[in-house]
mmCIF file of C-alpha atoms and ligand atoms in Angstrom:
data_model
loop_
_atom_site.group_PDB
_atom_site.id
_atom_site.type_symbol
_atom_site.label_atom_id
_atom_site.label_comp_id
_atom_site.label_asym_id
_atom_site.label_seq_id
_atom_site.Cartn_x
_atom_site.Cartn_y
_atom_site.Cartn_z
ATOM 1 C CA UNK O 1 108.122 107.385 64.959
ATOM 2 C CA UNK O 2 111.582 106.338 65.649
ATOM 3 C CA UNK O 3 112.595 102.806 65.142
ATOM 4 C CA UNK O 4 112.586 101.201 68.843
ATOM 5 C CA UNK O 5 109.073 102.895 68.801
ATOM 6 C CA UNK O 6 107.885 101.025 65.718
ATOM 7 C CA UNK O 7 109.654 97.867 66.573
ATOM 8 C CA UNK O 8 107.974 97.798 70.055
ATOM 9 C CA UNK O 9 104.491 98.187 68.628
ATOM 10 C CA UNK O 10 105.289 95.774 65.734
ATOM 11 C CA UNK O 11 106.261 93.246 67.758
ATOM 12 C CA UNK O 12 103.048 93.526 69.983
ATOM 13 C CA UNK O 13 101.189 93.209 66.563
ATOM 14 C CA UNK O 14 99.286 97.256 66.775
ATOM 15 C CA UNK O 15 100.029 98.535 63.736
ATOM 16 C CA UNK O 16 96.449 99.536 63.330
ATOM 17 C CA UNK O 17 95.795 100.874 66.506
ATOM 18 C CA UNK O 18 94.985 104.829 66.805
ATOM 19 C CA UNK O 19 98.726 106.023 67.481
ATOM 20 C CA UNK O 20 99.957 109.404 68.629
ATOM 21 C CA UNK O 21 103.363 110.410 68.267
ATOM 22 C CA UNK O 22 104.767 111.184 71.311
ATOM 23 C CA UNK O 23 106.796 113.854 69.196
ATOM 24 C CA UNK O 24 104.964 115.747 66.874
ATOM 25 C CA UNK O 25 103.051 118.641 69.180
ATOM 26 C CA UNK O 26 104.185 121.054 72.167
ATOM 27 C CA UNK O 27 103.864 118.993 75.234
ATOM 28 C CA UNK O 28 101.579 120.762 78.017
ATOM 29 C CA UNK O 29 103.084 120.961 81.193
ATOM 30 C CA UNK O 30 102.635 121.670 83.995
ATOM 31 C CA UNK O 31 99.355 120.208 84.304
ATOM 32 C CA UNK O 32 97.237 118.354 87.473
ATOM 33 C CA UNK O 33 94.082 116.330 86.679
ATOM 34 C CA UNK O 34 92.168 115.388 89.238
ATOM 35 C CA UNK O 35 89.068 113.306 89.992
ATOM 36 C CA UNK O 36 85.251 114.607 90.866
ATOM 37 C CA UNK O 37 84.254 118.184 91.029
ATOM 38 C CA UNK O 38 86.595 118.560 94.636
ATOM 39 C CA UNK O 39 89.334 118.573 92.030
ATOM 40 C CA UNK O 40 89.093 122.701 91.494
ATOM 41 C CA UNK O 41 90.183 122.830 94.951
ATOM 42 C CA UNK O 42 92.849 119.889 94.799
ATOM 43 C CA UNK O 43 93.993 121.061 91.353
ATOM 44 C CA UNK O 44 94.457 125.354 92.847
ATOM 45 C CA UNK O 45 96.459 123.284 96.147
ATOM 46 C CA UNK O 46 98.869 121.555 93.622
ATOM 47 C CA UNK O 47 99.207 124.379 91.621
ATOM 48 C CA UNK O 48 100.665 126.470 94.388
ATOM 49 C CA UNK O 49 103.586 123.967 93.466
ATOM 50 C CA UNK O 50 103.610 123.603 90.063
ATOM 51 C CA UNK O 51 103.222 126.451 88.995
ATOM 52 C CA UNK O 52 106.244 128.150 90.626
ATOM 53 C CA UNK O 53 108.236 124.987 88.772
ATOM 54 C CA UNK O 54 108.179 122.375 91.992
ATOM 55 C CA UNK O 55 107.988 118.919 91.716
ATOM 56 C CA UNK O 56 105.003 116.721 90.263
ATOM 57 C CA UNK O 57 105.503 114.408 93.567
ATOM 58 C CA UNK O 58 104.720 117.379 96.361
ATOM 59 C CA UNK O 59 102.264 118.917 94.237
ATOM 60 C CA UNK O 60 99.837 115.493 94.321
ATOM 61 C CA UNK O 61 100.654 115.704 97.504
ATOM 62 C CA UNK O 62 99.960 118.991 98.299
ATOM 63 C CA UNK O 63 96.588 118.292 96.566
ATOM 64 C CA UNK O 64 96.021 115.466 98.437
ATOM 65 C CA UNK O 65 96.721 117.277 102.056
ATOM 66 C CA UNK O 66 93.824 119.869 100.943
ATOM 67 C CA UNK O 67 91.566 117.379 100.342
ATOM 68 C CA UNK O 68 92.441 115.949 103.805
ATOM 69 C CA UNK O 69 91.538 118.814 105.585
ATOM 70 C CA UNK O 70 88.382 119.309 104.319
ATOM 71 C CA UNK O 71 86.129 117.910 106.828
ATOM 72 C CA UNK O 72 82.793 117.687 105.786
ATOM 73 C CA UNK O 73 83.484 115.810 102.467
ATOM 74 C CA UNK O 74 84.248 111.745 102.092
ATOM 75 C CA UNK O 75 87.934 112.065 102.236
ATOM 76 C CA UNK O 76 90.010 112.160 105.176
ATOM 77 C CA UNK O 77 88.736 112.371 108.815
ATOM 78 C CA UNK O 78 86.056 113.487 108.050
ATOM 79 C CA UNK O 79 85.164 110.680 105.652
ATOM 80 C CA UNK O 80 81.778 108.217 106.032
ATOM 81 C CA UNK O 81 82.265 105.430 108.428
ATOM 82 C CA UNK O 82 82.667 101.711 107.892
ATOM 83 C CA UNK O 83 79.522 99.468 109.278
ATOM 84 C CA UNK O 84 80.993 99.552 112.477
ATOM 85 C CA UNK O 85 80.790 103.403 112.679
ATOM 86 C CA UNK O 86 84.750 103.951 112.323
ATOM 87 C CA UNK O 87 86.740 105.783 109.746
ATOM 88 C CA UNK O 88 89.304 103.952 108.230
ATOM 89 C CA UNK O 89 91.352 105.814 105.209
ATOM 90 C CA UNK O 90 93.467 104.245 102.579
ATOM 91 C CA UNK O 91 95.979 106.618 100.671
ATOM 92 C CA UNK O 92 99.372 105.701 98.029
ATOM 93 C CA UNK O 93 101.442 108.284 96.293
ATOM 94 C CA UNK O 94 103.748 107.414 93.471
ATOM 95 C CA UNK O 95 106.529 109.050 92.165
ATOM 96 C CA UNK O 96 108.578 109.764 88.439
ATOM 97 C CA UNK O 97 110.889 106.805 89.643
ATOM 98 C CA UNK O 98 107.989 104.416 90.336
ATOM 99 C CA UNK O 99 108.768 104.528 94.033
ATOM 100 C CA UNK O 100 105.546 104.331 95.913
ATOM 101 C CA UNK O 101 103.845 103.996 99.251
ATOM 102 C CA UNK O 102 100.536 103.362 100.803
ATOM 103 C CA UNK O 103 98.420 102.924 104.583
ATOM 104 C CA UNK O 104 95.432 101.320 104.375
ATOM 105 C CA UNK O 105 92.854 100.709 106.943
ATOM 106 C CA UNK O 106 94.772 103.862 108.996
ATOM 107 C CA UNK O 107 92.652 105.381 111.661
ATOM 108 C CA UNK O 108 92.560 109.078 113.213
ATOM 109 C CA UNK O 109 95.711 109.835 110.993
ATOM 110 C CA UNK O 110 94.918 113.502 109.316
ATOM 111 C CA UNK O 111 96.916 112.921 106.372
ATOM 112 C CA UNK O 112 97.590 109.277 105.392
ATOM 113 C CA UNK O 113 99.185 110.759 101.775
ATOM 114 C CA UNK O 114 101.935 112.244 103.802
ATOM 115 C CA UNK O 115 102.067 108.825 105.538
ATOM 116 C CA UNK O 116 101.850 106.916 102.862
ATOM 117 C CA UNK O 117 104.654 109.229 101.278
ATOM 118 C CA UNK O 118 107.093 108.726 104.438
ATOM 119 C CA UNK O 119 106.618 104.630 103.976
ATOM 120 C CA UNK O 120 107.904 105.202 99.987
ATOM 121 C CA UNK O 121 111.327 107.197 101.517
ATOM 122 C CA UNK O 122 111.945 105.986 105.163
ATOM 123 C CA UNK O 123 111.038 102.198 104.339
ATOM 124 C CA UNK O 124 111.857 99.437 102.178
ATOM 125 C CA UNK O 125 107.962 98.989 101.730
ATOM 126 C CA UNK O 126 105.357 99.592 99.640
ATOM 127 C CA UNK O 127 102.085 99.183 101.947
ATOM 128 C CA UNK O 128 101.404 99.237 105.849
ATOM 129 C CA UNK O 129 98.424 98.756 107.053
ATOM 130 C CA UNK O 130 95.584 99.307 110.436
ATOM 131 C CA UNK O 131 97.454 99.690 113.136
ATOM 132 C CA UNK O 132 100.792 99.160 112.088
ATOM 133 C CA UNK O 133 100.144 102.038 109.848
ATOM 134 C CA UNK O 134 99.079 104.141 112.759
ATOM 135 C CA UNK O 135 102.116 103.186 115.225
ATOM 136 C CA UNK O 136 104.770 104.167 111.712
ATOM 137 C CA UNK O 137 102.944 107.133 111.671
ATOM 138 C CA UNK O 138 102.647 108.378 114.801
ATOM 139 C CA UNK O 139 106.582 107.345 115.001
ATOM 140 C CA UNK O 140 107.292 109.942 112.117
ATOM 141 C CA UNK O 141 105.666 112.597 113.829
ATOM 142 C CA UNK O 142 101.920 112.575 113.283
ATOM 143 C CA UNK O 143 99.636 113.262 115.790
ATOM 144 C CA UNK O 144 96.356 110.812 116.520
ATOM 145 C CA UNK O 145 93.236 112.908 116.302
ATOM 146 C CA UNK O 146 90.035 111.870 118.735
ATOM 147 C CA UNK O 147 87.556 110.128 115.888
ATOM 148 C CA UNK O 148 85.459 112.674 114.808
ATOM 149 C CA UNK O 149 82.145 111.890 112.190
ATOM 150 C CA UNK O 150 81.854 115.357 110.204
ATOM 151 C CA UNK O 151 77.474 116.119 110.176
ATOM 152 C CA UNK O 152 77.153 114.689 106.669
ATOM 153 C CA UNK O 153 78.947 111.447 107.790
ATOM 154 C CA UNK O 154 76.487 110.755 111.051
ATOM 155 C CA UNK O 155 73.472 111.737 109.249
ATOM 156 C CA UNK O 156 74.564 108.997 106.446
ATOM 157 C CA UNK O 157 75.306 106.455 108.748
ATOM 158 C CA UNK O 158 71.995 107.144 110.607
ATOM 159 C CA UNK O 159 70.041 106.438 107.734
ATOM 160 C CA UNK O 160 72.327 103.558 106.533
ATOM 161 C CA UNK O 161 71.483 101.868 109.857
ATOM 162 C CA UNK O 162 67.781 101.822 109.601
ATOM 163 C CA UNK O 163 68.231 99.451 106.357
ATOM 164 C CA UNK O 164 72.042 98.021 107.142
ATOM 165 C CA UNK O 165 72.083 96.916 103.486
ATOM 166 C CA UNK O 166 75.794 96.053 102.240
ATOM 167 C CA UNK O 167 75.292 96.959 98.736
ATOM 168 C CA UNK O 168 78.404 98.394 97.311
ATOM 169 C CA UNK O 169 76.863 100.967 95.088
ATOM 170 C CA UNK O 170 79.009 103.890 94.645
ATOM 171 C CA UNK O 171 79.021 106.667 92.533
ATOM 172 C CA UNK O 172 75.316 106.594 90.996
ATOM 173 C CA UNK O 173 74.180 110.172 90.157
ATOM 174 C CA UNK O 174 70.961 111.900 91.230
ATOM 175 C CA UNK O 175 71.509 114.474 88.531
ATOM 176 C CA UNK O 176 67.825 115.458 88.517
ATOM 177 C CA UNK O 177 67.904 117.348 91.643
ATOM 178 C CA UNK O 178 71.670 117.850 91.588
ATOM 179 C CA UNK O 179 72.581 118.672 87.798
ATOM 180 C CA UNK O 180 75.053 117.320 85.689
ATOM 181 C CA UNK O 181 78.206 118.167 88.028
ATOM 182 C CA UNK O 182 76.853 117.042 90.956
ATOM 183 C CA UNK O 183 78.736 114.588 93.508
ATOM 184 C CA UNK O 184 77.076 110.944 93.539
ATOM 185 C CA UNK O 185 74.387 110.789 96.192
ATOM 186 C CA UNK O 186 72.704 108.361 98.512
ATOM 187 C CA UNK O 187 68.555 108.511 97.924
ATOM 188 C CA UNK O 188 68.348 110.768 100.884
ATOM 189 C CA UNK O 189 70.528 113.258 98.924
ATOM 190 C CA UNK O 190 74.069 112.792 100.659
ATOM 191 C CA UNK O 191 77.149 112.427 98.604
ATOM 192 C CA UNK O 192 78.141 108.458 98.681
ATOM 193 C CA UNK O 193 81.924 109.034 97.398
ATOM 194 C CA UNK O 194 84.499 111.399 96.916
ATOM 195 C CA UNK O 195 87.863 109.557 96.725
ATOM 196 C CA UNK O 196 90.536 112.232 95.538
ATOM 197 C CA UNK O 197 93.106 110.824 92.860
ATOM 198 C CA UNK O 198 95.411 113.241 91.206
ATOM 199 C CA UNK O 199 97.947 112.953 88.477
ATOM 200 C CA UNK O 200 100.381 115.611 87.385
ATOM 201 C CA UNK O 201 103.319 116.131 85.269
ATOM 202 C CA UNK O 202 106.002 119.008 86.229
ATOM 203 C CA UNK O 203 108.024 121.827 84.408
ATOM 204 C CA UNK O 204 110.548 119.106 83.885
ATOM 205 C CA UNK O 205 107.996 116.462 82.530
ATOM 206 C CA UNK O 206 107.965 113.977 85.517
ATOM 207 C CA UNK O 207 104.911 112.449 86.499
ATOM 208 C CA UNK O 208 103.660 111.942 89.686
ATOM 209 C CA UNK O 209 100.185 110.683 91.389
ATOM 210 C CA UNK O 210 98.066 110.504 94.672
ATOM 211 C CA UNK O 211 95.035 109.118 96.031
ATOM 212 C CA UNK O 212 93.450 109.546 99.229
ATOM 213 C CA UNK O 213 90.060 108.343 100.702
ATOM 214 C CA UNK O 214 87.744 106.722 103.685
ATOM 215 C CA UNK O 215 86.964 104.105 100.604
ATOM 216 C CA UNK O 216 83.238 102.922 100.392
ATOM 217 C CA UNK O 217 80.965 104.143 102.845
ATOM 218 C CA UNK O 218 79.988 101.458 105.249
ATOM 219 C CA UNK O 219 82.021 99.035 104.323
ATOM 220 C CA UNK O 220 83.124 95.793 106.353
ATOM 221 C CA UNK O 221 85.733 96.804 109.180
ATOM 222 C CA UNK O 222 88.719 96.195 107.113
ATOM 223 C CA UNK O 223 88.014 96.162 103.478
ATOM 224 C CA UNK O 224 90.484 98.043 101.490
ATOM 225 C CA UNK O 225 89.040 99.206 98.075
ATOM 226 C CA UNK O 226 91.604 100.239 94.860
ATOM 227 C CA UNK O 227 92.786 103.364 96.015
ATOM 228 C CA UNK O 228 95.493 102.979 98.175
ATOM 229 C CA UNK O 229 96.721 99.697 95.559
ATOM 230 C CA UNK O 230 99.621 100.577 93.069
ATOM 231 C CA UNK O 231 98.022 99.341 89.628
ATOM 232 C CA UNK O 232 94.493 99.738 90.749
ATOM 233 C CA UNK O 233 93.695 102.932 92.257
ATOM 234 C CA UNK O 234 97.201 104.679 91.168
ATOM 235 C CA UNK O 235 99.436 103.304 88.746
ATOM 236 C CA UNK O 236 102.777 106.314 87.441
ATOM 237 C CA UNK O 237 105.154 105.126 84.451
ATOM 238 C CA UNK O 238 107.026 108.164 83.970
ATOM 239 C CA UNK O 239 108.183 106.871 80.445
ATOM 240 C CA UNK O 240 104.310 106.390 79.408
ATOM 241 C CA UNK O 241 102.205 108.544 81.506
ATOM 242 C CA UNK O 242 99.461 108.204 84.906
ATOM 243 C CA UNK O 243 96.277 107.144 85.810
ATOM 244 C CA UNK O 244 93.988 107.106 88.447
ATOM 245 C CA UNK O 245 90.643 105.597 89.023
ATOM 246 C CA UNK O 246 87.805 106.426 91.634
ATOM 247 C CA UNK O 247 83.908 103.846 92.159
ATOM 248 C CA UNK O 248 83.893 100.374 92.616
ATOM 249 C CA UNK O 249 87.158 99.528 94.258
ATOM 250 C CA UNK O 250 86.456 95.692 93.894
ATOM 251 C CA UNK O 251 85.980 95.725 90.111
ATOM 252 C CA UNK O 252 88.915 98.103 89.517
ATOM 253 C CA UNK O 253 91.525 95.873 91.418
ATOM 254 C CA UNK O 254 90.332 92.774 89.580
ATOM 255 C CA UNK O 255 91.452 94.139 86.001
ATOM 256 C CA UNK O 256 94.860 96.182 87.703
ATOM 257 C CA UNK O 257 92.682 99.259 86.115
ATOM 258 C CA UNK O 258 95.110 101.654 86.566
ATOM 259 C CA UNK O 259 97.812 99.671 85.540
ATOM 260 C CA UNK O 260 96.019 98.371 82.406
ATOM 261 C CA UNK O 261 95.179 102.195 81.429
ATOM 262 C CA UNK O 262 98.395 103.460 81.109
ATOM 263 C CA UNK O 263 99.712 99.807 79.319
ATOM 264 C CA UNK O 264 96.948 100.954 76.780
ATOM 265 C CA UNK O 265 98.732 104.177 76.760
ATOM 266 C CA UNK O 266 101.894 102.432 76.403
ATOM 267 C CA UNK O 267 100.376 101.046 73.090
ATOM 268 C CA UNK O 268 99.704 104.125 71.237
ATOM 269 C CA UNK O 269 96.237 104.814 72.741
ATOM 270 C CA UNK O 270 95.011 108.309 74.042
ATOM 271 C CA UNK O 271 94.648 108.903 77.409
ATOM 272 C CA UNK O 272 90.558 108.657 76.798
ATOM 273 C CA UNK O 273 90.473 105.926 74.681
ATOM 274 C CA UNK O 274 93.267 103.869 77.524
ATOM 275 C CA UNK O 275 90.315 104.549 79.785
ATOM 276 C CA UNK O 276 87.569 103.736 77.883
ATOM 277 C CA UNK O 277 89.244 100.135 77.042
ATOM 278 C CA UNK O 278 90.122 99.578 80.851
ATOM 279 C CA UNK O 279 85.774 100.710 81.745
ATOM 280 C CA UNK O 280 84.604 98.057 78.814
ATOM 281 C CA UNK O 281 86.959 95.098 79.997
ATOM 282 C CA UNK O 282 85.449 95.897 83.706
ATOM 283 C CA UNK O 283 81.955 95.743 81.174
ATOM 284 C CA UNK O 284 82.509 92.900 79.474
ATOM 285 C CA UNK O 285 82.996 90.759 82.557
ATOM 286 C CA UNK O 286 79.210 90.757 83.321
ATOM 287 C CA UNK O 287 77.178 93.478 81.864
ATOM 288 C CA UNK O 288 74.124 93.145 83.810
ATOM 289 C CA UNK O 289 76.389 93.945 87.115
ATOM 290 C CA UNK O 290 78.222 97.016 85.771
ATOM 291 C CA UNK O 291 75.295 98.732 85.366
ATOM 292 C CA UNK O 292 74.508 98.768 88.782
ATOM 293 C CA UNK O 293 77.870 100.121 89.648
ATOM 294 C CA UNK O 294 80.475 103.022 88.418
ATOM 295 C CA UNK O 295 83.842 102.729 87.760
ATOM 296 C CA UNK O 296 85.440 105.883 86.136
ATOM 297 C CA UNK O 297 89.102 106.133 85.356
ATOM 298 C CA UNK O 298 91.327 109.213 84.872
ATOM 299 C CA UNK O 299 94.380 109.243 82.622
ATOM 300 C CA UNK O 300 97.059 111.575 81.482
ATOM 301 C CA UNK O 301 100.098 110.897 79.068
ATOM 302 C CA UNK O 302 103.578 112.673 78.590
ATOM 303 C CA UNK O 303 102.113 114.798 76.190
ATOM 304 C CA UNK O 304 100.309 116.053 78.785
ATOM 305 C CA UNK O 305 97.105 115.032 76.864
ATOM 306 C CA UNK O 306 94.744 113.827 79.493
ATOM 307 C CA UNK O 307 91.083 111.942 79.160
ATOM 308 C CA UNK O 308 88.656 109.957 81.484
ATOM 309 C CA UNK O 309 85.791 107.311 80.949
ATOM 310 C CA UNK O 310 83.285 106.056 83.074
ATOM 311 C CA UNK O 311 80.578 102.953 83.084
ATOM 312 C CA UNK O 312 77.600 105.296 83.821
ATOM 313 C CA UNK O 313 77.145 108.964 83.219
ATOM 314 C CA UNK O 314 78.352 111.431 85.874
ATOM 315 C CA UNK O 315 82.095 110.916 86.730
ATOM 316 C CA UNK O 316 83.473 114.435 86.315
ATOM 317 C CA UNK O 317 87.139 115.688 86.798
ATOM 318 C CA UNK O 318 88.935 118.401 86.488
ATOM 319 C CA UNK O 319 92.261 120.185 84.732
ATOM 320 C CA UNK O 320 94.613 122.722 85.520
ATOM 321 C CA UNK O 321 97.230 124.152 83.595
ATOM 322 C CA UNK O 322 98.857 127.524 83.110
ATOM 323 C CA UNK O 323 95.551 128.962 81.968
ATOM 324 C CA UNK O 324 92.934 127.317 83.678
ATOM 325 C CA UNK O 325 91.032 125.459 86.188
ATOM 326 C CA UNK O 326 88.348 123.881 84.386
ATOM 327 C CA UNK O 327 86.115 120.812 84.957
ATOM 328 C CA UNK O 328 85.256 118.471 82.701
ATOM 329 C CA UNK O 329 82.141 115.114 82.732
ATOM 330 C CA UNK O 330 83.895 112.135 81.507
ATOM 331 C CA UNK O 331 82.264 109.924 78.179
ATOM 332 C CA UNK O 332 80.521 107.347 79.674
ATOM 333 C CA UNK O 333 79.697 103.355 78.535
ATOM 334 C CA UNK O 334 76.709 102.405 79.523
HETATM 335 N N1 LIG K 401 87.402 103.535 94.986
HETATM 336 C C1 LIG K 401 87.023 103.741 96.353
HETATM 337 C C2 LIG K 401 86.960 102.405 97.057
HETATM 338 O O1 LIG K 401 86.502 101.435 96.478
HETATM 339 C C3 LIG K 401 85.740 104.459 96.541
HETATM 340 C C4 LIG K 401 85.533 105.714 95.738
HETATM 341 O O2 LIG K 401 86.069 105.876 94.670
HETATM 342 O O3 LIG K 401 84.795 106.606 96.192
HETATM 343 O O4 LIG K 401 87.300 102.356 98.205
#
């Protein structure tokens, strides 16, 4: 450990915390993690990047676009409607230099990342929202598409309308009919989430991240969740490493999760053990609550080590490198 290392961690009082040395083993790179079992998909997208030595910051958002255009899952478009029976998508993309951008609340935009990645370069902002999002994007060249509810989407709302219960639960597993990698389901079997986050580090060892989603199903015209909020759904400190975090968008903004997992990363922690201290200080807040909820968080460091935690069982992700596309079920708290 060089000195500025040691000093910074002695002066922060961690000399007994589980330290890696950011020197001692072959850093893996190129690598994209991504969130929920969609990742494989997201992860092969990126890849077509990475893997012929592009940047981190197109390959997220490369991964991010596939995701998009997938139309019967929760992301994009196609994405579950808010009470009111509209699609609203949030999205933010961060680059090696933390510049970042985000839309939330955007409606019949195809690809709020690529929106999202025009506010970081052709504006001094970090985050437009609803319509003003729309009117910058249709400015820069994209197209409004007529609303369209993919099948999954109506019959979900359909059946959320005979009860009209807000109850923000997101990410609960049915695993017995659905097995251990399955997506988080509502009772009648359709998935209830599926927002995409994706970190990835380049040939040249620069981070990058995205996140793209239609946010909770049936949520209140307007709500914006995490995801498209630097430091809760995305947070990219190119000197440290990247996280990302998909469930309860409400409890992860409260604690800056993202943020706080990769300043647990900055502290000598692994990428799993970041997450796991970011899922038990959503935990310790009120117990009883977080186990009606999930949370899971996704992490990688410059070593390209990478790790994920969750507050109940089932938040999967998966990893690509040079040698393969594998998925992976997070350690879970409660
Ligand atoms: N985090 C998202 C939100 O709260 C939802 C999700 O992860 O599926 O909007």
């Amino acid at each position: 450990m060089n000195r500025k290392k040691f000093l910074k961690l002695g002066s922060l009082g961690l000399g007994s915390l589980p330290l890696f040395s950011f020197s001692e083993t072959v850093v893996q790179k190129p690598i994209v993690i991504s969130t929920w079992e969609s990742g494989m998909g997201v992860n092969a997208a990126a890849w077509e990047i990475l893997g012929i030595n592009g940047k981190a910051i197109d390959a997220v958002e490369a991964g991010a676009v596939h995701m998009e255009n997938e139309i019967n899952c929760c992301v994009g478009l196609g994405g579950y409607p808010d009470r009111d029976g509209i699609v609203t998508l949030d999205a933010c993309i961060m680059d090696e230099h933390s510049n970042c951008g985000a839309v939330a609340g955007i409606e019949q935009i195809k690809h709020p990342v690529s929106v999202a990645r025009k506010v970081m370069e052709k504006t001094p902002h970090v985050l437009l929202v609803g319509n003003g999002a729309q009117q910058f994007a249709i400015e820069n060249g994209f197209e409004k598409e007529p609303p369209i509810l993919s099948d999954d989407a109506i019959k979900a709302y359909k059946n959320w309308l005979m009860k009209s219960e807000y109850k923000p639960i997101i990410n609960i597993e049915n695993k017995k009919e659905h097995g251990p990698f399955a997506p988080a389901f509502f009772e009648d079997g359709t998935p209830n989430h599926d927002t995409m986050g994706l970190v990835a580090m380049d040939n040249a060892g620069n981070l990058s991240g995205a996140v793209t989603t239609s946010g909770m199903a049936f949520k209140i015209h307007g709500r914006v969740g995490d995801s498209p909020v630097i430091g809760a759904g995305l947070f990219v400190d190119n000197e440290v490493g990247a996280a990302t975090s998909s469930g309860v968008g409400e409890e992860v903004i409260r604690i800056c999760g993202t943020h706080l997992v990769v300043e647990f990363m900055r502290q000598g922690y692994s990428p799993e053990l970041a997450c796991k201290k970011a899922v038990e200080r959503i935990v310790n807040r009120d117990r009883a609550k977080a186990k009606t909820l999930q949370v899971g968080f996704l992490a990688l460091n410059k070593k390209g080590q990478f790790g994920a935690y969750s507050i109940l069982d089932g938040f999967t992700f998966c990893v690509k490198t040079g040698t393969e596309n594998k998925m992976y079920k997070a350690k879970h708290l409660l």
